[in-house]
Short mmCIF file of C-alpha atoms in Angstrom, two decimals:
data_model
loop_
_atom_site.label_atom_id
_atom_site.label_comp_id
_atom_site.label_asym_id
_atom_site.label_seq_id
_atom_site.Cartn_x
_atom_site.Cartn_y
_atom_site.Cartn_z
CA MET A 1155 35.07 -61.62 86.60
CA SER A 1156 32.42 -64.22 85.75
CA SER A 1157 33.44 -67.79 86.38
CA SER A 1158 31.77 -68.81 83.18
CA ILE A 1159 34.31 -66.97 81.03
CA ARG A 1160 37.29 -69.10 80.03
CA GLN A 1161 40.66 -67.48 80.68
CA SER A 1162 43.60 -67.79 78.33
CA PRO A 1163 46.47 -69.94 79.64
CA ALA A 1164 48.90 -67.89 81.77
CA LYS A 1165 52.60 -67.86 80.95
CA ARG A 1166 53.45 -68.33 84.65
CA ARG A 1167 51.35 -70.71 86.80
CA LEU A 1168 51.37 -69.07 90.26
CA ILE A 1169 49.10 -71.59 92.04
CA VAL A 1170 49.44 -75.32 92.57
CA ALA A 1171 46.69 -77.76 93.45
CA SER A 1172 46.16 -81.50 93.59
CA ASP A 1173 44.63 -83.26 90.56
CA ARG A 1174 42.13 -84.70 93.01
CA ASP A 1175 40.72 -81.19 93.57
CA ARG A 1176 40.44 -80.40 89.88
CA ALA A 1177 36.67 -80.34 89.99
CA ASN A 1178 36.69 -77.54 92.60
CA VAL A 1179 38.85 -75.29 90.41
CA GLU A 1180 37.59 -75.94 86.91
CA GLY A 1181 35.35 -73.17 85.61
CA SER A 1182 36.59 -70.71 88.20
CA GLY A 1183 38.43 -67.44 87.56
CA ILE A 1184 41.81 -68.86 88.61
CA GLU A 1185 41.86 -72.03 86.53
CA HIS A 1186 44.35 -70.51 84.06
CA LEU A 1187 46.72 -69.76 86.95
CA VAL A 1188 46.64 -73.26 88.50
CA HIS A 1189 49.16 -76.05 87.96
CA PHE A 1190 47.74 -79.47 88.91
CA LEU A 1191 49.94 -82.08 90.54
CA GLN A 1192 49.25 -85.41 88.89
CA ALA A 1193 48.49 -88.48 90.86
CA ASP A 1194 51.87 -89.91 89.87
CA THR A 1195 54.07 -88.17 92.47
CA GLY A 1196 57.10 -90.04 91.23
CA SER A 1197 57.47 -87.62 88.35
CA GLN A 1198 60.94 -86.05 88.29
CA SER A 1199 59.56 -82.59 87.36
CA PRO A 1200 56.21 -82.09 89.20
CA LEU A 1201 56.36 -78.28 88.83
CA GLN A 1202 57.53 -78.09 85.23
CA ASN A 1203 56.81 -74.65 83.65
CA ALA A 1204 55.35 -73.41 86.93
CA PHE A 1205 56.54 -71.11 89.72
CA PRO A 1206 53.76 -71.38 92.39
CA LEU A 1207 53.47 -68.95 95.26
CA ILE A 1208 50.69 -70.84 97.08
CA ALA A 1209 49.12 -74.30 97.16
CA LEU A 1210 45.33 -74.73 97.49
CA ALA A 1211 43.65 -77.79 98.89
CA PHE A 1212 39.85 -78.38 98.99
CA SER A 1213 39.92 -81.80 100.67
CA ALA A 1214 41.97 -83.90 103.03
CA GLU A 1215 43.02 -86.17 100.18
CA GLY A 1216 44.09 -83.21 98.08
CA GLU A 1217 46.08 -81.64 100.96
CA SER A 1218 47.86 -84.94 101.65
CA HIS A 1219 48.66 -85.35 97.95
CA LEU A 1220 50.00 -81.75 97.78
CA ARG A 1221 52.28 -82.18 100.75
CA GLU A 1222 53.74 -85.38 99.37
CA GLY A 1223 54.39 -83.85 95.96
CA LEU A 1224 55.82 -80.53 97.26
CA ALA A 1225 58.13 -82.41 99.72
CA ALA A 1226 60.01 -83.84 96.76
CA VAL A 1227 60.44 -80.38 95.28
CA GLN A 1228 61.53 -78.70 98.53
CA ALA A 1229 64.19 -81.39 99.02
CA LEU A 1230 65.97 -79.97 96.01
CA GLY A 1231 66.32 -76.56 97.74
CA THR A 1232 65.78 -74.68 94.46
CA VAL A 1233 62.48 -72.90 95.31
CA PRO A 1234 61.23 -71.41 98.55
CA GLU A 1235 58.78 -73.39 100.73
CA ILE A 1236 55.25 -73.22 99.24
CA PRO A 1237 52.53 -72.72 101.86
CA VAL A 1238 49.44 -75.02 101.64
CA GLN A 1239 46.14 -73.22 102.17
CA ARG A 1240 43.05 -75.27 103.00
CA ILE A 1241 39.82 -73.83 101.44
CA ASP A 1242 36.30 -74.84 102.46
CA ALA A 1243 34.64 -76.36 99.39
CA SER A 1244 31.23 -75.03 100.49
CA ASN A 1245 32.50 -71.43 100.44
CA ARG A 1246 35.00 -71.73 97.62
CA ALA A 1247 33.53 -69.02 95.34
CA GLU A 1248 34.30 -66.21 97.76
CA SER A 1249 37.76 -67.60 98.61
CA LEU A 1250 38.69 -68.11 94.93
CA THR A 1251 37.65 -64.51 94.13
CA LEU A 1252 40.01 -63.25 96.83
CA VAL A 1253 42.85 -65.49 95.50
CA HIS A 1254 42.21 -64.21 91.94
CA ALA A 1255 42.43 -60.58 93.03
CA LEU A 1256 45.66 -61.31 94.87
CA MET A 1257 47.32 -63.13 91.96
CA GLU A 1258 46.20 -60.76 89.20
CA GLY A 1259 47.07 -57.70 91.31
CA GLY A 1260 50.47 -56.78 92.72
CA ILE A 1261 51.89 -60.25 92.71
CA GLY A 1262 50.82 -60.85 89.18
CA ARG A 1263 52.43 -57.61 88.05
CA LEU A 1264 55.66 -58.52 89.88
CA ALA A 1265 55.63 -61.97 88.21
CA ARG A 1266 55.08 -60.42 84.77
CA PHE A 1267 57.91 -57.93 85.52
CA THR A 1268 60.35 -60.69 86.45
CA SER A 1269 59.26 -62.59 83.39
CA SER A 1270 60.08 -59.59 81.17
CA ILE A 1271 63.52 -59.24 82.87
CA THR A 1272 64.21 -62.95 82.28
CA SER A 1273 63.31 -62.45 78.62
CA GLU A 1274 65.57 -59.42 78.34
CA LEU A 1275 68.47 -61.31 79.90
CA ALA A 1276 67.95 -64.13 77.42
CA ILE A 1277 68.05 -61.56 74.57
CA LEU A 1278 71.23 -59.98 75.97
CA ARG A 1279 72.82 -63.37 76.27
CA ARG A 1280 72.04 -64.17 72.62
CA GLU A 1281 73.40 -60.78 71.58
CA ARG A 1282 76.57 -61.39 73.63
CA GLU A 1283 77.04 -64.77 71.93
CA SER A 1284 76.50 -63.06 68.59
CA LEU A 1285 79.17 -60.43 69.38
CA LEU A 1286 81.61 -63.14 70.47
CA GLU A 1287 81.02 -64.98 67.20
CA ASN A 1288 81.59 -61.76 65.25
CA TYR A 1289 84.78 -61.15 67.27
CA ARG A 1290 86.03 -64.63 66.48
CA ALA A 1291 85.24 -64.10 62.81
CA LEU A 1292 87.23 -60.82 62.84
CA GLU A 1293 90.08 -62.51 64.64
CA ASP A 1294 90.11 -65.34 62.10
CA ALA A 1295 90.12 -62.82 59.29
CA PHE A 1296 92.86 -60.89 61.02
CA GLN A 1297 95.05 -63.99 61.21
CA ALA A 1298 94.13 -65.10 57.72
CA ARG A 1299 95.22 -61.85 56.17
CA ASN A 1300 98.38 -61.81 58.29
CA TRP A 1301 97.88 -58.28 59.54
CA GLU A 1302 100.54 -57.01 61.91
CA PRO A 1303 99.47 -56.41 65.53
CA VAL A 1304 102.50 -54.10 65.79
CA THR A 1305 103.19 -51.58 62.99
CA GLU A 1306 106.43 -49.86 62.10
CA VAL A 1307 105.76 -46.11 61.89
CA PHE A 1308 109.31 -44.78 61.44
CA ALA A 1309 112.74 -46.19 60.59
CA HIS A 1310 116.32 -45.15 60.05
CA ASP A 1311 118.13 -47.95 58.33
CA PRO A 1312 121.79 -48.64 59.20
CA TYR A 1313 124.40 -47.07 57.00
CA VAL A 1314 128.09 -48.00 57.12
CA ASP A 1315 130.49 -45.17 56.22
CA PRO A 1316 134.02 -46.27 55.35
CA LYS A 1317 135.31 -43.45 57.57
CA ASP A 1318 133.26 -44.50 60.60
CA GLU A 1319 135.36 -44.68 63.76
CA GLY A 1320 132.44 -46.08 65.84
CA VAL A 1321 130.77 -44.57 68.87
CA GLY A 1322 131.79 -47.27 71.29
CA GLN A 1323 133.98 -44.97 73.40
CA LEU A 1324 131.11 -42.46 73.74
CA LEU A 1325 128.84 -45.21 75.04
CA ALA A 1326 131.45 -46.44 77.54
CA THR A 1327 132.35 -43.04 78.98
CA GLY A 1328 129.01 -41.26 78.55
CA TYR A 1329 125.95 -41.83 76.41
CA VAL A 1330 124.37 -41.21 73.00
CA GLU A 1331 120.95 -39.56 72.79
CA GLN A 1332 118.41 -39.78 70.02
CA ILE A 1333 115.15 -37.86 69.77
CA LEU A 1334 112.45 -39.91 68.01
CA PRO A 1335 110.66 -37.89 65.25
CA VAL A 1336 107.22 -39.43 66.07
CA SER A 1337 104.45 -38.76 68.57
CA SER A 1338 104.66 -40.90 71.73
CA HIS A 1339 100.96 -41.79 71.53
CA GLY A 1340 100.61 -45.56 71.02
CA VAL A 1341 104.36 -46.36 70.83
CA ALA A 1342 104.81 -49.98 71.91
CA GLY A 1343 108.56 -50.41 71.46
CA VAL A 1344 111.79 -49.32 69.70
CA ALA A 1345 114.32 -51.41 67.79
CA LEU A 1346 118.05 -50.68 67.68
CA HIS A 1347 120.57 -52.06 65.26
CA LEU A 1348 123.92 -53.44 66.48
CA HIS A 1349 126.59 -54.31 63.91
CA SER A 1350 128.78 -56.11 66.49
CA VAL A 1351 128.32 -57.45 69.99
CA PRO A 1352 131.09 -58.56 72.44
CA LYS A 1353 130.73 -62.03 73.93
CA ASP A 1354 130.68 -60.90 77.56
CA GLY A 1355 132.01 -58.37 80.00
CA GLY A 1356 129.34 -55.66 79.97
CA GLU A 1357 125.79 -54.46 79.48
CA LEU A 1358 123.82 -52.29 77.11
CA VAL A 1359 121.71 -49.72 78.88
CA VAL A 1360 118.78 -48.15 77.05
CA VAL A 1361 116.51 -45.50 78.68
CA LEU A 1362 113.37 -44.12 77.09
CA GLY A 1363 111.81 -40.91 78.44
CA TYR A 1364 109.84 -37.77 77.54
CA VAL A 1365 111.57 -34.58 76.43
CA GLU A 1366 108.89 -32.11 77.63
CA ASN A 1367 108.90 -32.97 81.36
CA GLY A 1368 111.92 -35.21 81.72
CA GLU A 1369 109.92 -38.17 82.97
CA GLY A 1370 111.14 -41.63 82.25
CA VAL A 1371 109.14 -44.35 80.50
CA ALA A 1372 111.34 -47.47 80.87
CA GLU A 1373 114.91 -48.70 81.22
CA TRP A 1374 116.48 -51.78 79.68
CA THR A 1375 119.73 -53.19 81.13
CA VAL A 1376 120.81 -56.08 78.88
CA PRO A 1377 123.99 -58.20 79.28
CA TYR A 1378 125.98 -58.63 76.09
CA THR A 1379 125.32 -62.37 76.26
CA GLN A 1380 121.60 -61.73 75.57
CA LEU A 1381 122.28 -59.59 72.49
CA ALA A 1382 122.98 -60.56 68.93
CA ALA A 1383 124.16 -58.62 65.91
CA GLY A 1384 121.26 -57.06 63.96
CA TRP A 1385 118.00 -55.63 65.16
CA SER A 1386 116.86 -55.96 68.79
CA PHE A 1387 113.33 -54.97 69.78
CA PHE A 1388 112.98 -53.16 73.13
CA ALA A 1389 109.35 -53.79 74.05
CA LEU A 1390 107.10 -51.86 76.44
CA PRO A 1391 104.61 -53.70 78.72
CA ARG A 1392 102.00 -51.09 77.85
CA ALA A 1393 101.92 -48.57 74.97
CA CYS A 1394 102.54 -44.89 75.64
CA GLY A 1395 99.25 -43.16 76.18
CA GLY A 1396 97.86 -39.76 77.16
CA GLY A 1397 98.87 -36.67 75.29
CA ALA A 1398 101.25 -36.88 72.39
CA ARG A 1399 104.81 -36.06 73.56
CA THR A 1400 108.34 -36.26 72.26
CA LEU A 1401 110.37 -39.34 73.10
CA ARG A 1402 114.09 -39.42 73.76
CA LEU A 1403 116.26 -42.50 73.67
CA ARG A 1404 119.53 -42.62 75.66
CA VAL A 1405 121.99 -45.46 75.07
CA SER A 1406 125.11 -46.29 77.10
CA THR A 1407 127.22 -49.33 78.05
CA THR A 1408 129.04 -50.73 81.03
CA GLY A 1409 132.16 -52.86 81.04
CA GLY A 1410 135.42 -52.78 79.18
CA GLU A 1411 134.19 -54.10 75.84
CA MET A 1412 132.52 -51.79 73.29
CA VAL A 1413 129.29 -52.70 71.56
CA GLY A 1414 128.88 -51.71 67.91
CA LEU A 1415 125.89 -49.36 67.84
CA SER A 1416 124.88 -48.66 64.24
CA LEU A 1417 124.26 -45.21 62.78
CA GLY A 1418 121.86 -44.30 60.01
CA TYR A 1419 122.04 -42.27 56.85
CA PRO A 1420 122.93 -38.56 57.12
CA ILE A 1421 119.87 -36.32 57.48
CA ALA A 1422 119.26 -32.56 57.05
CA SER A 1423 117.61 -31.85 60.43
CA GLU A 1424 120.10 -31.33 63.24
CA ARG A 1425 117.31 -31.73 65.82
CA TYR A 1426 116.95 -35.43 65.02
CA THR A 1427 120.61 -36.37 64.80
CA ALA A 1428 122.29 -38.40 67.54
CA ARG A 1429 124.00 -36.40 70.27
CA SER A 1430 126.47 -37.00 73.10
CA GLU A 1431 128.21 -35.09 75.84
CA ALA A 1432 131.46 -35.04 73.86
CA PRO A 1433 131.69 -34.16 70.13
CA HIS A 1434 132.31 -37.03 67.70
CA PRO A 1435 132.78 -36.81 63.98
CA ASP A 1436 130.47 -39.74 63.24
CA LEU A 1437 127.53 -37.97 64.97
CA ASP A 1438 127.71 -35.07 62.54
CA LEU A 1439 124.21 -35.09 60.85
CA ARG A 1440 123.90 -38.85 61.60
CA PRO A 1441 121.05 -40.38 63.55
CA LEU A 1442 121.06 -43.81 65.20
CA ALA A 1443 119.75 -46.71 63.24
CA PHE A 1444 116.37 -47.33 64.89
CA ARG A 1445 112.74 -48.27 64.24
CA VAL A 1446 109.63 -47.15 66.09
CA PHE A 1447 106.58 -49.41 66.46
CA THR A 1448 103.02 -48.82 67.57
CA GLY A 1449 100.27 -51.30 68.33
CA LEU A 1450 99.77 -54.06 70.87
CA PRO A 1451 102.41 -53.89 73.69
CA GLY A 1452 104.42 -57.00 74.39
CA VAL A 1453 104.12 -58.38 70.83
CA ARG A 1454 107.31 -58.94 68.84
CA PRO A 1455 107.16 -57.55 65.28
CA THR A 1456 107.49 -59.98 62.43
CA ARG A 1457 111.04 -60.44 61.14
CA MET A 1458 112.45 -59.09 64.41
CA PRO A 1459 114.81 -61.79 65.76
CA ASN A 1460 114.43 -61.02 69.45
CA MET A 1461 112.41 -59.04 71.99
CA ILE A 1462 113.74 -57.54 75.24
CA ALA A 1463 111.51 -56.57 78.19
CA PRO A 1464 112.40 -53.59 80.38
CA THR A 1465 114.16 -54.14 83.65
CA ALA A 1466 112.51 -51.06 85.24
CA LEU A 1467 109.44 -48.92 84.58
CA LEU A 1468 110.05 -45.26 85.22
CA ASP A 1469 106.55 -43.71 85.08
CA GLY A 1470 106.48 -40.42 86.92
CA HIS A 1471 110.23 -40.40 87.65
CA PHE A 1472 113.09 -38.44 86.14
CA ILE A 1473 116.12 -40.60 85.46
CA GLU A 1474 119.66 -39.30 85.03
CA ASP A 1475 122.78 -41.36 84.78
CA TYR A 1476 126.17 -39.85 85.46
CA ARG A 1477 129.80 -41.04 85.38
CA LEU A 1478 132.48 -40.39 87.93
CA ALA A 1479 134.63 -37.57 86.56
CA VAL A 1480 138.37 -38.11 86.03
CA ASP A 1481 139.22 -35.43 88.59
CA LEU A 1482 137.04 -37.23 91.14
CA LEU A 1483 138.59 -40.67 90.48
CA SER A 1484 142.12 -39.22 90.80
CA GLN A 1485 141.34 -38.26 94.39
CA ILE A 1486 141.02 -41.84 95.59
CA VAL A 1487 142.69 -42.45 99.00
CA ASP A 1488 144.09 -45.70 100.33
CA VAL A 1489 142.14 -46.79 103.43
CA SER A 1490 143.17 -50.49 103.53
CA VAL A 1491 142.80 -52.46 106.77
CA THR A 1492 145.44 -55.16 106.76
CA PRO A 1493 148.29 -56.32 109.08
CA ILE A 1494 150.62 -56.54 106.08
CA VAL A 1495 152.75 -53.55 105.00
CA PRO A 1496 153.11 -53.97 101.20
CA GLU A 1497 156.21 -53.01 99.22
CA PHE A 1498 154.09 -51.55 96.42
CA GLN A 1499 151.09 -49.22 96.01
CA THR A 1500 147.94 -51.33 96.30
CA VAL A 1501 145.38 -48.62 95.54
CA ARG A 1502 145.98 -46.10 92.77
CA PHE A 1503 144.32 -44.25 89.80
CA LEU A 1504 145.11 -45.14 86.21
CA GLU A 1505 144.89 -41.82 84.45
CA HIS A 1506 144.99 -43.01 80.84
CA GLU A 1507 142.38 -45.68 81.42
CA HIS A 1508 140.03 -43.75 83.76
CA ALA A 1509 140.18 -46.76 86.06
CA VAL A 1510 141.16 -47.65 89.62
CA VAL A 1511 143.48 -50.46 90.74
CA CYS A 1512 142.83 -52.15 94.09
CA HIS A 1513 145.38 -54.99 94.59
CA PRO A 1514 144.35 -57.51 97.32
CA LEU A 1515 146.75 -58.72 99.99
CA PRO A 1516 147.04 -62.20 101.57
CA SER A 1517 145.03 -61.04 104.63
CA GLY A 1518 142.74 -58.11 105.39
CA ILE A 1519 140.93 -55.85 102.97
CA SER A 1520 142.53 -53.47 100.48
CA ALA A 1521 140.33 -50.43 100.03
CA GLY A 1522 140.26 -47.02 98.44
CA THR A 1523 137.70 -44.26 99.07
CA ILE A 1524 136.48 -41.38 96.90
CA GLY A 1525 134.89 -38.66 99.03
CA ARG A 1526 131.33 -37.42 98.21
CA ALA A 1527 131.34 -39.31 94.88
CA VAL A 1528 127.68 -40.51 95.17
CA GLU A 1529 125.15 -37.73 94.60
CA PRO A 1530 121.75 -37.48 96.40
CA GLY A 1531 118.99 -39.34 94.64
CA THR A 1532 121.25 -42.14 93.40
CA ILE A 1533 119.35 -45.41 93.17
CA SER A 1534 121.84 -47.75 91.40
CA PHE A 1535 125.53 -48.16 90.73
CA SER A 1536 127.44 -50.32 88.27
CA ALA A 1537 131.03 -50.85 87.25
CA SER A 1538 133.25 -53.30 85.40
CA ALA A 1539 136.05 -55.30 87.10
CA VAL A 1540 138.81 -57.51 85.77
CA ILE A 1541 142.17 -59.00 86.85
CA ASP A 1542 144.43 -57.08 84.46
CA HIS A 1543 147.19 -59.64 84.09
CA PRO A 1544 147.15 -62.94 82.20
CA GLN A 1545 148.69 -64.79 85.18
CA GLY A 1546 146.89 -62.86 87.88
CA ALA A 1547 145.43 -64.73 90.81
CA PRO A 1548 141.64 -64.39 91.33
CA ALA A 1549 140.30 -61.82 93.82
CA ALA A 1550 136.97 -60.68 95.30
CA VAL A 1551 135.70 -57.17 94.77
CA SER A 1552 132.95 -55.16 96.42
CA PHE A 1553 131.65 -51.61 96.85
CA LEU A 1554 130.69 -49.80 99.99
CA LEU A 1555 128.68 -46.54 100.13
CA ALA A 1556 129.21 -44.72 103.47
CA PRO A 1557 127.99 -41.34 104.77
CA ALA A 1558 130.07 -38.41 103.59
CA ASN A 1559 133.11 -37.50 105.70
CA SER A 1560 132.74 -40.66 107.78
CA ASN A 1561 135.80 -42.53 109.11
CA ALA A 1562 136.62 -44.68 106.07
CA ARG A 1563 139.03 -47.03 107.86
CA SER A 1564 136.45 -47.57 110.58
CA GLU A 1565 133.84 -48.51 107.99
CA VAL A 1566 136.22 -51.02 106.36
CA ALA A 1567 137.32 -52.41 109.73
CA GLU A 1568 133.68 -52.95 110.70
CA LEU A 1569 133.14 -54.93 107.47
CA ALA A 1570 136.33 -56.99 107.99
CA ARG A 1571 135.41 -57.81 111.62
CA LYS A 1572 131.70 -58.60 111.32
CA GLY A 1573 131.33 -59.37 107.61
CA ALA A 1574 128.54 -56.76 107.34
CA ALA A 1575 128.53 -52.99 106.97
CA LYS A 1576 127.15 -50.49 109.46
CA PRO A 1577 123.40 -49.71 109.22
CA SER A 1578 124.17 -46.25 107.77
CA ALA A 1579 126.13 -47.75 104.81
CA PHE A 1580 125.26 -49.75 101.68
CA PHE A 1581 127.26 -52.85 100.89
CA SER A 1582 127.16 -54.57 97.46
CA GLY A 1583 128.46 -57.97 98.55
CA TRP A 1584 131.56 -59.75 97.26
CA ARG A 1585 132.04 -60.88 93.63
CA GLU A 1586 134.91 -63.05 92.44
CA VAL A 1587 136.96 -61.80 89.50
CA THR A 1588 139.41 -63.83 87.42
CA ALA A 1589 142.12 -62.93 84.91
CA GLN A 1590 141.24 -61.65 81.47
CA LYS A 1591 137.46 -62.02 81.98
CA ALA A 1592 135.68 -58.85 82.96
CA ILE A 1593 132.56 -58.97 85.03
CA ASN A 1594 129.89 -56.33 85.41
CA ILE A 1595 128.68 -55.49 88.91
CA ASN A 1596 125.23 -53.96 89.46
CA PHE A 1597 124.38 -52.50 92.82
CA GLN A 1598 120.66 -51.64 93.21
CA LEU A 1599 119.85 -49.64 96.40
CA ASP A 1600 116.60 -50.25 98.31
CA GLU A 1601 115.93 -46.49 98.33
CA PRO A 1602 117.53 -43.40 96.78
CA VAL A 1603 120.46 -41.85 98.62
CA ARG A 1604 119.27 -38.87 100.66
CA ALA A 1605 122.65 -37.09 101.06
CA PRO A 1606 126.12 -37.21 99.37
CA MET A 1607 128.01 -40.42 100.24
CA ASP A 1608 131.59 -41.69 99.91
CA LEU A 1609 132.33 -44.51 97.47
CA MET A 1610 134.71 -47.24 98.64
CA ILE A 1611 136.26 -49.88 96.38
CA LEU A 1612 137.35 -53.00 98.23
CA SER A 1613 139.25 -56.16 97.38
CA ARG A 1614 140.43 -59.28 99.21
CA ALA A 1615 142.13 -62.56 98.37
CA VAL A 1616 140.15 -65.68 97.53
CA SER A 1617 143.05 -68.13 97.43
CA ASP A 1618 146.49 -68.62 98.96
CA SER A 1619 148.14 -66.52 96.23
CA VAL A 1620 147.66 -62.88 95.17
CA ASP A 1621 150.44 -62.87 92.63
CA PHE A 1622 149.83 -60.36 89.78
CA SER A 1623 146.26 -59.86 91.09
CA TRP A 1624 145.93 -56.38 89.63
CA LEU A 1625 142.24 -55.80 90.09
CA LYS A 1626 141.16 -52.99 87.76
CA VAL A 1627 137.75 -51.33 88.17
CA SER A 1628 136.33 -48.99 85.51
CA GLY A 1629 133.16 -47.82 83.79
CA PHE A 1630 131.59 -46.30 86.93
CA ARG A 1631 127.91 -45.51 86.15
CA LEU A 1632 125.49 -44.19 88.66
CA VAL A 1633 121.76 -43.52 88.18
CA LYS A 1634 119.80 -40.81 89.95
CA GLN A 1635 116.04 -40.97 90.30
CA SER A 1636 113.66 -38.23 91.33
CA ALA A 1637 110.00 -37.39 90.87
CA GLY A 1638 109.30 -35.87 87.50
CA ALA A 1639 107.17 -33.03 88.92
CA SER A 1640 109.88 -31.91 91.37
CA HIS A 1641 112.48 -31.94 88.60
CA VAL A 1642 110.30 -29.67 86.44
CA ASN A 1643 109.81 -27.27 89.37
CA GLU A 1644 113.52 -27.04 89.76
#
């Protein structure tokens, strides 16, 4: 290229030279690529709008000036070290032609490519900011119009029939099931209506699962003290996804008090009525009072007074709760370990109340065992305990799960001697019980039971007196857990 032709200014200056060597560069083919360092080296931005790859010096003064100016830039550590190339002024035409070919060739194309990438990134950044602004505008509009992030898709309102006897006994001795007549896809929570709630003494247990494969979704175990009459929203941490399936709700309670679960209006379809293990006249063509919500998980619907998070997620597992049958409870055997020979029966079964009495003695441990009561796969156990006499002295109660057909007295004696159970057994720990105030005991195992186990109910004194300390234990509820796939194969 002729040196007499003026080049248009380059967008990226790839060469730097001293202002003292300007005369050697002007009029050459690389002038449009050169950034000149001014004599004032104190400038805070000596390489503004330039990204030089090489520095050219034609004289000793120019080289000295370049090194001083570039030293200030290199101290910042923001650009690589720029090499200074000394060129003989008498043979500059040939050298500048070589530099021009180098800069306009591969290096120049690489510089133009990086420049285009930088421009694209700038455009993408502006588009991203524009999208964020649009999102904020939509969010503002969403809030301004008061749209619901959670939408009610189905509801059965509560209906009080004068002939209602209530389903409290069904909840205490078994459960009530309700199939939800909506697809599971996107369901973020379910609300239940309670027309009355006891002050204490038990828990409401709600389990949500799929009908098709028996897998569980979530379980809520809520003490009565956290409930209030009216609607309660049982929220999911993530909405049900995947294929649309049928949801089933199972409700039960623990403890001596009965919660007032509301029923809805009679319906024609028997498939969507509430069901239980035992027949009940109120469940005849009556569903539970419930509401189903879809939308954002973990968000409480408007006008819903409370929101309850699940105590356990059951993805991929089949959950089944079972109660100890009356015939099994009646087989309880006294295995107490105490030096005192009582004048009355300390361990016995109360047939009409489906409960067990385990009266403590001043020393030692009163205990009763029920052989092979705990089924394989059991992961948790709960029961209600109370001192069933207004003047009864307080006592401590605990549960022990031991291998089937083991020596029950030896297991109790080991606990009495060392304060801890054998490694092969599961011990719940001691809980104090007082008169006329029932407590609920939850026993969560570290891993599911692999084989049938014996259940032992134990009591001991906590004070000098055990007068009228009739410790009554009832509402035995056990939960089995297994993989959903294995259950389907069975």
